[in-house]
Amino acid sequence: MSNNVVIIVADEVPVGTLLAVAKRAGTDVKAVVAGSRALADTVAAGGVASVAWIDVPEATPAEAFASTVAEAVKALEPGVVLAPNAAASRVLTGAVAAELDAAVASSVSNVAFEGDVKVVDRLVAEQRAVETLETTAPVVALVADGSDDVEATAAAPVEAVAEGAVAALTITATHAGEEGGASLASANRVLGVGRGLTSKDQLALAEALAAALDAEIACSLSLCDDYRWFEHSRVVGTSTQRIAPRLYVSVGISGQPQHMTGVRGAKTIVAINNDPEAPIFRACAYGIVGDLNKVVPALTEALS
């Protein structure tokens, strides 16, 4: 594989940061867009060299066109493939990584080439630290949540991929799923937990408080992707879902922008964190600085 940089766009999400990271990594960035022609034209005007466009009807599951995207990306012989951290993109990057036998990274903020080595910076610890990875293998990465800012340039050519790119899907079985997304969207009270929780015992404390509040449980992305404590339908943030409860209580959440965007619609935010400098205290109506092992049970008892 070469040092070519390819981006994948299949979600209606901000792509300013995605394009910025891609341009820093390579001079000629090529794009594979799966979605509407309007989406392809938006990406084409963002400073890429070319766009391979796969016309995908609205509400089509990403699994139906994942193989087509993977083949289109492989044909461009990329060294690095970047995509936004969004629902369809997570499916597509999995297919691309399998096709390329690539290394995979998430929350990526920068990529550079040093000869045959790809140097990847990714945000960790609630975006408060940077981890640097090096590999000679192709890299497929989800870029850290970003902005709408796109530097307008002359539009790149858009080439449509051949018809029949979307595979027909057949339902072979159904089962009851986790209803977190629907219940969070309509909940009057939500309790969110973050990486400040370090054990399942602490999670049990938070769940008891949620029960006392008659609140739904939500989480930051790290508790889903890193800890595997929750289904993705419970994640609140820029690239997942945004909620607007009357009351949002956060436990062990620092308040990074990608999460706070998801709770911006809450009428009242109450924050519990042991770090008095946590950004969430600048966005909440009420804040409690203290050890969650003491604060959370005390609140639960007071409400019971």
CSV table of C-alpha atoms in Angstrom, one decimal:
chain,number,residue,atom,x,y,z
A,1,MET,CA,0.0,0.0,0.0
A,2,SER,CA,1.0,3.6,-0.6
A,3,ASN,CA,0.9,6.8,1.4
A,4,ASN,CA,-2.4,7.8,-0.2
A,5,VAL,CA,-5.1,9.2,2.1
A,6,VAL,CA,-8.8,8.3,1.6
A,7,ILE,CA,-11.7,9.6,3.6
A,8,ILE,CA,-15.1,7.9,3.9
A,9,VAL,CA,-18.3,10.0,4.4
A,10,ALA,CA,-21.7,8.3,4.8
A,11,ASP,CA,-23.3,10.3,7.6
A,12,GLU,CA,-24.8,13.7,7.7
A,13,VAL,CA,-22.3,14.9,10.4
A,14,PRO,CA,-19.8,17.7,10.6
A,15,VAL,CA,-16.7,16.8,8.5
A,16,GLY,CA,-14.5,19.9,9.1
A,17,THR,CA,-12.1,18.1,11.5
A,18,LEU,CA,-12.1,14.9,9.3
A,19,LEU,CA,-11.0,17.0,6.3
A,20,ALA,CA,-8.4,18.9,8.3
A,21,VAL,CA,-6.8,15.7,9.7
A,22,ALA,CA,-6.8,14.2,6.2
A,23,LYS,CA,-5.2,17.2,4.6
A,24,ARG,CA,-2.5,17.3,7.2
A,25,ALA,CA,-1.7,13.7,6.5
A,26,GLY,CA,-1.6,13.9,2.7
A,27,THR,CA,-1.6,16.5,-0.1
A,28,ASP,CA,-4.0,14.7,-2.4
A,29,VAL,CA,-7.0,13.4,-0.3
A,30,LYS,CA,-9.5,11.2,-2.1
A,31,ALA,CA,-13.0,10.6,-0.9
A,32,VAL,CA,-15.5,7.8,-1.1
A,33,VAL,CA,-19.0,9.1,-0.3
A,34,ALA,CA,-22.0,6.9,0.2
A,35,GLY,CA,-25.3,8.8,0.4
A,36,SER,CA,-27.0,11.6,-1.5
A,37,ARG,CA,-25.5,13.6,-4.4
A,38,ALA,CA,-25.8,16.7,-2.2
A,39,LEU,CA,-23.5,15.0,0.4
A,40,ALA,CA,-21.0,14.1,-2.4
A,41,ASP,CA,-21.0,17.7,-3.6
A,42,THR,CA,-20.4,19.0,-0.1
A,43,VAL,CA,-17.4,16.8,0.3
A,44,ALA,CA,-16.2,17.6,-3.2
A,45,ALA,CA,-16.1,21.3,-2.3
A,46,GLY,CA,-14.0,20.6,0.9
A,47,GLY,CA,-10.6,20.4,-0.7
A,48,VAL,CA,-10.3,16.8,-1.8
A,49,ALA,CA,-8.8,15.7,-5.1
A,50,SER,CA,-11.7,13.4,-6.2
A,51,VAL,CA,-14.9,11.8,-5.0
A,52,ALA,CA,-16.2,8.3,-5.7
A,53,TRP,CA,-19.9,8.6,-5.1
A,54,ILE,CA,-22.1,5.6,-4.2
A,55,ASP,CA,-25.8,6.6,-4.5
A,56,VAL,CA,-27.5,5.2,-1.4
A,57,PRO,CA,-31.2,5.8,-0.7
A,58,GLU,CA,-32.0,7.4,2.6
A,59,ALA,CA,-32.4,5.0,5.6
A,60,THR,CA,-30.5,2.2,3.9
A,61,PRO,CA,-28.5,0.1,6.5
A,62,ALA,CA,-24.8,0.6,6.1
A,63,GLU,CA,-24.4,-3.2,5.9
A,64,ALA,CA,-26.1,-3.1,2.5
A,65,PHE,CA,-23.3,-1.1,0.9
A,66,ALA,CA,-20.3,-1.8,3.1
A,67,SER,CA,-18.7,-4.2,0.6
A,68,THR,CA,-19.1,-1.7,-2.2
A,69,VAL,CA,-17.4,1.0,-0.1
A,70,ALA,CA,-14.6,-1.4,0.9
A,71,GLU,CA,-14.0,-2.2,-2.8
A,72,ALA,CA,-14.0,1.4,-3.8
A,73,VAL,CA,-11.6,2.3,-1.0
A,74,LYS,CA,-9.2,-0.6,-1.8
A,75,ALA,CA,-9.1,0.5,-5.5
A,76,LEU,CA,-7.6,3.8,-4.4
A,77,GLU,CA,-4.7,1.9,-2.7
A,78,PRO,CA,-4.7,3.9,0.6
A,79,GLY,CA,-2.1,3.9,3.3
A,80,VAL,CA,-4.6,5.7,5.6
A,81,VAL,CA,-8.4,5.7,5.6
A,82,LEU,CA,-10.2,8.2,7.8
A,83,ALA,CA,-13.9,8.5,8.7
A,84,PRO,CA,-16.0,10.5,11.1
A,85,ASN,CA,-17.0,8.8,14.4
A,86,ALA,CA,-20.6,8.2,13.4
A,87,ALA,CA,-23.0,5.3,13.1
A,88,ALA,CA,-22.7,4.3,9.4
A,89,SER,CA,-19.0,5.1,9.4
A,90,ARG,CA,-18.3,2.6,12.2
A,91,VAL,CA,-19.9,-0.2,10.1
A,92,LEU,CA,-18.0,0.9,6.9
A,93,THR,CA,-14.6,1.2,8.5
A,94,GLY,CA,-15.0,-2.3,9.9
A,95,ALA,CA,-15.5,-3.6,6.4
A,96,VAL,CA,-12.7,-1.6,5.0
A,97,ALA,CA,-10.3,-2.7,7.7
A,98,ALA,CA,-11.1,-6.3,7.0
A,99,GLU,CA,-10.6,-5.7,3.2
A,100,LEU,CA,-7.2,-4.0,3.7
A,101,ASP,CA,-6.1,-6.2,6.7
A,102,ALA,CA,-5.5,-2.8,8.4
A,103,ALA,CA,-4.7,-1.5,11.8
A,104,VAL,CA,-7.7,0.2,13.4
A,105,ALA,CA,-7.8,3.3,15.7
A,106,SER,CA,-10.5,5.5,17.1
A,107,SER,CA,-10.7,9.1,18.5
A,108,VAL,CA,-7.8,10.0,16.1
A,109,SER,CA,-6.7,13.7,16.1
A,110,ASN,CA,-3.6,13.5,13.7
A,111,VAL,CA,-1.9,11.2,11.2
A,112,ALA,CA,1.5,11.6,9.7
A,113,PHE,CA,3.8,9.6,7.4
A,114,GLU,CA,7.4,9.0,8.3
A,115,GLY,CA,8.7,6.9,5.4
A,116,ASP,CA,6.7,3.7,5.4
A,117,VAL,CA,5.5,4.3,9.0
A,118,LYS,CA,2.2,5.8,9.9
A,119,VAL,CA,2.2,7.8,13.1
A,120,VAL,CA,-1.3,8.1,14.6
A,121,ASP,CA,-2.3,10.3,17.5
A,122,ARG,CA,-5.5,9.4,19.3
A,123,LEU,CA,-7.3,11.1,22.2
A,124,VAL,CA,-7.6,9.0,25.4
A,125,ALA,CA,-8.7,9.6,29.0
A,126,GLU,CA,-11.8,11.7,28.1
A,127,GLN,CA,-9.7,13.6,25.6
A,128,ARG,CA,-7.3,14.8,28.2
A,129,ALA,CA,-4.3,12.9,26.9
A,130,VAL,CA,-2.8,11.8,23.6
A,131,GLU,CA,-1.6,8.3,22.7
A,132,THR,CA,0.8,7.9,19.8
A,133,LEU,CA,0.7,4.7,17.7
A,134,GLU,CA,3.2,3.7,14.9
A,135,THR,CA,2.6,1.0,12.3
A,136,THR,CA,3.7,0.0,8.8
A,137,ALA,CA,0.3,-1.6,8.1
A,138,PRO,CA,-2.5,0.4,6.4
A,139,VAL,CA,-4.5,2.4,9.0
A,140,VAL,CA,-8.3,2.7,9.2
A,141,ALA,CA,-9.3,5.3,11.8
A,142,LEU,CA,-12.3,7.1,13.2
A,143,VAL,CA,-11.5,10.8,13.7
A,144,ALA,CA,-12.3,12.6,16.9
A,145,ASP,CA,-15.5,14.6,16.8
A,146,GLY,CA,-15.1,17.8,15.1
A,147,SER,CA,-16.5,21.0,13.7
A,148,ASP,CA,-18.7,22.2,10.8
A,149,ASP,CA,-15.9,24.4,9.5
A,150,VAL,CA,-14.9,23.4,6.0
A,151,GLU,CA,-12.6,25.5,3.9
A,152,ALA,CA,-14.4,26.0,0.6
A,153,THR,CA,-12.4,25.2,-2.5
A,154,ALA,CA,-13.0,24.5,-6.2
A,155,ALA,CA,-15.2,21.4,-6.4
A,156,ALA,CA,-13.4,18.2,-7.1
A,157,PRO,CA,-14.8,15.8,-9.8
A,158,VAL,CA,-17.5,13.4,-8.6
A,159,GLU,CA,-17.6,10.0,-10.2
A,160,ALA,CA,-20.6,7.8,-9.7
A,161,VAL,CA,-19.9,4.1,-8.8
A,162,ALA,CA,-21.8,1.7,-11.0
A,163,GLU,CA,-25.4,0.9,-10.3
A,164,GLY,CA,-26.2,-2.2,-8.2
A,165,ALA,CA,-23.9,-1.0,-5.4
A,166,VAL,CA,-26.5,-1.5,-2.7
A,167,ALA,CA,-27.1,-5.2,-1.9
A,168,ALA,CA,-30.6,-6.5,-1.1
A,169,LEU,CA,-31.0,-7.5,2.5
A,170,THR,CA,-33.2,-10.3,3.8
A,171,ILE,CA,-34.5,-10.5,7.3
A,172,THR,CA,-33.7,-14.0,8.6
A,173,ALA,CA,-34.6,-13.4,12.3
A,174,THR,CA,-35.7,-10.8,14.7
A,175,HIS,CA,-35.2,-10.3,18.4
A,176,ALA,CA,-36.0,-7.7,21.0
A,177,GLY,CA,-33.4,-5.1,21.2
A,178,GLU,CA,-32.2,-2.7,23.9
A,179,GLU,CA,-34.5,0.3,23.9
A,180,GLY,CA,-32.1,2.9,25.4
A,181,GLY,CA,-32.2,5.3,22.4
A,182,ALA,CA,-35.9,5.7,22.4
A,183,SER,CA,-36.3,5.9,26.2
A,184,LEU,CA,-33.4,8.5,26.5
A,185,ALA,CA,-34.9,10.7,23.8
A,186,SER,CA,-38.2,11.0,25.7
A,187,ALA,CA,-37.0,10.8,29.2
A,188,ASN,CA,-37.7,13.7,31.6
A,189,ARG,CA,-34.8,12.7,33.8
A,190,VAL,CA,-31.5,11.2,32.7
A,191,LEU,CA,-28.4,10.2,34.8
A,192,GLY,CA,-25.2,10.0,32.8
A,193,VAL,CA,-22.1,8.1,33.9
A,194,GLY,CA,-18.5,8.6,32.6
A,195,ARG,CA,-15.0,7.4,33.0
A,196,GLY,CA,-14.8,8.7,36.5
A,197,LEU,CA,-16.4,5.3,37.4
A,198,THR,CA,-13.7,2.7,37.6
A,199,SER,CA,-15.6,-0.4,38.7
A,200,LYS,CA,-19.0,-2.1,38.4
A,201,ASP,CA,-19.5,-1.5,42.1
A,202,GLN,CA,-19.5,2.3,41.4
A,203,LEU,CA,-21.9,1.7,38.5
A,204,ALA,CA,-24.3,0.0,40.9
A,205,LEU,CA,-24.2,3.1,43.0
A,206,ALA,CA,-25.1,5.2,40.0
A,207,GLU,CA,-27.9,2.8,39.0
A,208,ALA,CA,-29.4,3.1,42.5
A,209,LEU,CA,-29.4,6.9,42.3
A,210,ALA,CA,-31.0,6.7,38.9
A,211,ALA,CA,-33.7,4.5,40.3
A,212,ALA,CA,-34.3,6.9,43.2
A,213,LEU,CA,-34.6,9.7,40.6
A,214,ASP,CA,-36.8,7.6,38.3
A,215,ALA,CA,-34.2,8.5,35.6
A,216,GLU,CA,-32.9,6.7,32.6
A,217,ILE,CA,-29.2,5.8,32.5
A,218,ALA,CA,-26.9,7.2,29.8
A,219,CYS,CA,-23.2,7.1,29.4
A,220,SER,CA,-20.2,8.7,27.7
A,221,LEU,CA,-18.7,7.1,24.7
A,222,SER,CA,-15.8,5.5,26.6
A,223,LEU,CA,-18.0,3.4,28.8
A,224,CYS,CA,-19.5,1.8,25.7
A,225,ASP,CA,-16.4,1.5,23.4
A,226,ASP,CA,-13.7,1.0,26.0
A,227,TYR,CA,-15.4,-0.6,29.1
A,228,ARG,CA,-18.2,-2.3,27.2
A,229,TRP,CA,-20.6,-1.6,30.1
A,230,PHE,CA,-23.4,-0.3,27.9
A,231,GLU,CA,-25.1,-0.7,24.5
A,232,HIS,CA,-24.4,2.0,22.0
A,233,SER,CA,-28.0,3.2,22.3
A,234,ARG,CA,-27.1,4.5,25.8
A,235,VAL,CA,-24.3,6.8,24.5
A,236,VAL,CA,-24.9,10.6,24.5
A,237,GLY,CA,-22.7,12.9,22.5
A,238,THR,CA,-22.1,14.7,19.2
A,239,SER,CA,-21.9,11.6,17.0
A,240,THR,CA,-24.4,9.5,18.8
A,241,GLN,CA,-27.6,11.1,20.2
A,242,ARG,CA,-28.6,14.3,21.7
A,243,ILE,CA,-31.1,14.5,24.5
A,244,ALA,CA,-33.2,17.2,26.2
A,245,PRO,CA,-34.5,16.1,29.6
A,246,ARG,CA,-35.8,18.4,32.3
A,247,LEU,CA,-33.0,17.1,34.5
A,248,TYR,CA,-29.6,15.7,33.6
A,249,VAL,CA,-27.4,14.4,36.4
A,250,SER,CA,-23.8,13.5,35.5
A,251,VAL,CA,-21.6,11.3,37.6
A,252,GLY,CA,-17.9,11.1,36.8
A,253,ILE,CA,-18.2,12.9,33.5
A,254,SER,CA,-15.5,15.6,32.9
A,255,GLY,CA,-17.6,17.5,30.4
A,256,GLN,CA,-15.7,17.3,27.1
A,257,PRO,CA,-17.3,19.1,24.2
A,258,GLN,CA,-18.4,16.0,22.3
A,259,HIS,CA,-20.5,14.9,25.3
A,260,MET,CA,-21.8,18.3,26.3
A,261,THR,CA,-23.1,18.8,22.8
A,262,GLY,CA,-25.3,15.8,23.4
A,263,VAL,CA,-26.9,17.2,26.6
A,264,ARG,CA,-27.1,20.9,25.6
A,265,GLY,CA,-30.9,20.6,25.4
A,266,ALA,CA,-31.2,19.7,29.1
A,267,LYS,CA,-33.1,22.3,31.1
A,268,THR,CA,-31.1,21.7,34.4
A,269,ILE,CA,-27.7,20.0,34.6
A,270,VAL,CA,-26.3,18.7,38.0
A,271,ALA,CA,-22.7,17.6,38.0
A,272,ILE,CA,-20.9,15.3,40.4
A,273,ASN,CA,-17.1,15.1,39.9
A,274,ASN,CA,-14.1,14.9,42.2
A,275,ASP,CA,-12.1,17.4,40.0
A,276,PRO,CA,-13.1,21.0,40.8
A,277,GLU,CA,-11.5,22.1,37.5
A,278,ALA,CA,-13.7,19.7,35.4
A,279,PRO,CA,-15.2,21.6,32.4
A,280,ILE,CA,-18.7,20.3,33.2
A,281,PHE,CA,-18.8,22.7,36.2
A,282,ARG,CA,-18.8,25.6,33.8
A,283,ALA,CA,-22.0,24.2,32.1
A,284,CYS,CA,-24.0,23.0,35.0
A,285,ALA,CA,-26.6,24.7,37.2
A,286,TYR,CA,-25.6,22.8,40.3
A,287,GLY,CA,-22.2,21.1,41.0
A,288,ILE,CA,-21.0,18.8,43.7
A,289,VAL,CA,-17.2,18.4,44.1
A,290,GLY,CA,-16.6,15.1,45.9
A,291,ASP,CA,-15.9,11.4,46.0
A,292,LEU,CA,-18.8,9.7,44.1
A,293,ASN,CA,-18.5,6.8,46.5
A,294,LYS,CA,-19.8,9.1,49.3
A,295,VAL,CA,-21.8,11.7,47.3
A,296,VAL,CA,-23.9,9.3,45.3
A,297,PRO,CA,-25.1,7.0,48.2
A,298,ALA,CA,-25.9,10.1,50.2
A,299,LEU,CA,-28.1,11.5,47.5
A,300,THR,CA,-29.8,8.2,47.0
A,301,GLU,CA,-30.6,7.9,50.7
A,302,ALA,CA,-32.0,11.5,50.7
A,303,LEU,CA,-34.3,10.7,47.8
A,304,SER,CA,-35.5,7.4,49.1
